Amino acid sequence: MPWTKEHIQWLHDTGEVIAISTGENVPVYEFAYDLANEEVMSHWARHFRNHYCADDAIEILKPEGMTKTQYLLNLKFPHKTKSPGPSIRAGDFAEILVADYLAFLHNYYVPRTRYDRKIIGNESSKGSDVLGFKQNNPYPSSRDELIIYEVKARLSENSATNTLQTAIDDSSKDEIRLAESLNGAKQRLYDQRDGAGMAVVSRFQKNVDQPYNKIFGAAAVLTDSSCCVEALAEASSQEHSSRAQLEMIVIRGPELMSLVHNLYQRAANEA
């Protein structure tokens, strides 16, 4: 299987919290990666690459005369320098990191379907950023959980924008687009012939007859130079449509945009 979780060892809870203006305490995680760890970086690059294109499909899909590396960098991945490529890279990286956080640290089933059907690499995928599913019994139960995360990234420059507030505000839209997001995930799982995944999503399309717990999430993924605690503390959940069901997280790390470019290049080179 292409998926790996070794890199998640670099994500740890600092024990710090940011008390935002509406009283909630938002935990702060640090992503302390190690570029010198060749084995983990290589496994992570494979994991990352397969979100965009399965390894066994690259040779079939790439145009004749184009190398696998060229195919990934020119047709599948967001562009390193051509706008809006860098910001798409940052956003995709942050979403995948939060997906891994939910899957590997909180035991949600997270479909890996968001990027592999993109026609244009330099565009964001539509729908909710990250969907996670948890079933506590073999049969539908009211204790089952669906978590819907909105993820915002600020990985390079300082900015006056409150990234956490933007994630909170956009999270309010996830209720409206949930049916479309579930349908989109199910369609892509069908393309992958993943019947087990489709069955999980199908259960969570039945909220009226078979209710479950619905949780919303807002994540800010920030490079250290853009992580201003005072600014983040001004965030408010007051206007969120499901405030009582909202959880939040801040993830920070050093020079994250350099890491992102390194990861994309490694993923292409090692295909």
Coordinates of N, CA, C and O in Angstrom, one line a residue, residues 1-8 40 42-56 96 99-100 103-104 109-116 188-189 192 194:
M1 N 0.8 -1.2 0.0 CA 0.0 0.0 0.0 C 0.9 1.3 0.0 O 1.9 1.3 0.6
P2 N 0.4 2.3 -0.7 CA 1.3 3.5 -0.7 C 1.2 4.4 0.5 O 2.0 5.2 0.7
W3 N 0.2 4.1 1.4 CA 0.0 5.0 2.5 C 1.0 4.7 3.6 O 1.2 3.5 3.9
T4 N 1.4 5.7 4.3 CA 2.4 5.5 5.4 C 2.1 6.6 6.5 O 1.6 7.6 6.2
K5 N 2.4 6.2 7.7 CA 2.2 7.2 8.8 C 3.5 7.6 9.6 O 3.4 8.2 10.6
E6 N 4.6 7.2 9.1 CA 5.8 7.4 9.8 C 6.1 8.9 10.1 O 6.5 9.4 11.1
H7 N 5.7 9.7 9.1 CA 5.9 11.2 9.2 C 5.1 11.8 10.3 O 5.4 12.9 10.7
I8 N 4.0 11.2 10.7 CA 3.1 11.8 11.7 C 3.8 11.8 13.0 O 3.3 12.5 14.0
V40 N 12.1 8.1 6.1 CA 10.8 8.6 6.4 C 10.4 9.6 5.3 O 9.2 9.6 4.8
S42 N 11.3 9.6 2.1 CA 11.0 8.8 0.9 C 9.6 8.2 1.0 O 8.8 8.2 0.1
H43 N 9.3 7.6 2.2 CA 8.0 7.0 2.4 C 6.9 8.0 2.3 O 5.8 7.8 1.7
W44 N 7.1 9.1 2.9 CA 6.2 10.2 2.9 C 5.9 10.8 1.5 O 4.8 11.0 1.1
A45 N 7.0 10.9 0.7 CA 6.9 11.4 -0.6 C 6.0 10.4 -1.5 O 5.2 10.9 -2.3
R46 N 6.2 9.1 -1.3 CA 5.3 8.1 -2.0 C 3.9 8.3 -1.5 O 2.9 8.3 -2.4
H47 N 3.6 8.4 -0.2 CA 2.3 8.6 0.3 C 1.7 9.9 -0.3 O 0.5 9.9 -0.7
F48 N 2.4 10.9 -0.4 CA 2.0 12.2 -0.9 C 1.7 12.1 -2.4 O 0.6 12.6 -2.9
R49 N 2.6 11.5 -3.1 CA 2.4 11.3 -4.6 C 1.1 10.6 -4.9 O 0.4 10.9 -5.9
N50 N 0.8 9.5 -4.2 CA -0.3 8.7 -4.5 C -1.6 9.4 -4.2 O -2.7 8.9 -4.7
H51 N -1.7 10.5 -3.6 CA -2.9 11.3 -3.5 C -3.3 11.8 -4.9 O -4.4 12.1 -5.2
Y52 N -2.3 12.1 -5.7 CA -2.5 12.7 -7.0 C -2.6 11.7 -8.1 O -3.3 11.9 -9.1
C53 N -1.9 10.6 -8.0 CA -1.9 9.6 -9.0 C -1.3 8.3 -8.5 O -0.2 8.3 -7.9
A54 N -2.0 7.2 -8.6 CA -1.5 5.9 -8.1 C -0.2 5.6 -8.9 O -0.1 5.8 -10.1
D55 N 0.8 5.0 -8.1 CA 2.0 4.7 -8.8 C 1.9 3.8 -10.0 O 2.6 3.9 -11.0
D56 N 1.0 2.8 -9.9 CA 0.8 1.9 -11.0 C 0.1 2.5 -12.2 O -0.1 1.8 -13.2
I96 N -3.7 17.6 3.3 CA -3.2 16.2 3.5 C -2.7 16.0 4.9 O -2.9 14.9 5.5
A99 N -5.6 15.6 7.1 CA -6.2 14.3 6.9 C -5.4 13.2 7.6 O -6.0 12.3 8.2
D100 N -4.0 13.3 7.6 CA -3.2 12.3 8.3 C -3.4 12.4 9.8 O -3.4 11.4 10.5
A103 N -6.6 10.7 10.5 CA -6.5 9.2 10.3 C -5.6 8.5 11.3 O -6.0 7.5 11.8
F104 N -4.4 9.1 11.5 CA -3.4 8.3 12.2 C -3.4 8.6 13.7 O -2.9 7.8 14.5
Y109 N -11.6 7.1 9.4 CA -11.4 6.7 8.0 C -11.5 7.9 7.2 O -12.5 8.6 7.1
V110 N -10.4 8.3 6.5 CA -10.4 9.4 5.6 C -10.1 9.0 4.2 O -9.1 8.5 3.8
P111 N -11.1 9.1 3.3 CA -11.0 8.7 1.9 C -9.9 9.6 1.2 O -9.8 10.8 1.4
R112 N -9.0 8.9 0.5 CA -7.9 9.7 -0.2 C -8.4 9.9 -1.7 O -7.9 9.2 -2.6
T113 N -9.3 10.8 -1.9 CA -9.9 10.9 -3.2 C -9.9 12.3 -3.7 O -10.5 12.6 -4.8
R114 N -9.3 13.3 -3.0 CA -9.6 14.7 -3.3 C -8.8 15.2 -4.5 O -9.2 16.2 -5.1
Y115 N -7.6 14.6 -4.8 CA -6.7 15.3 -5.8 C -6.5 14.5 -7.0 O -6.0 15.0 -8.0
D116 N -6.8 13.2 -7.0 CA -6.4 12.4 -8.2 C -7.2 12.6 -9.4 O -6.9 12.1 -10.5
R188 N -15.7 9.0 -6.5 CA -14.2 8.8 -6.8 C -13.8 7.4 -6.2 O -13.0 6.7 -6.7
L189 N -14.5 7.0 -5.1 CA -14.2 5.7 -4.5 C -14.7 4.6 -5.5 O -14.1 3.5 -5.6
Q192 N -12.2 4.1 -8.1 CA -11.1 3.3 -7.5 C -11.5 1.9 -7.2 O -10.7 1.1 -6.8
D194 N -13.3 0.9 -4.8 CA -13.2 0.7 -3.4 C -14.6 0.5 -2.8 O -15.2 1.5 -2.3

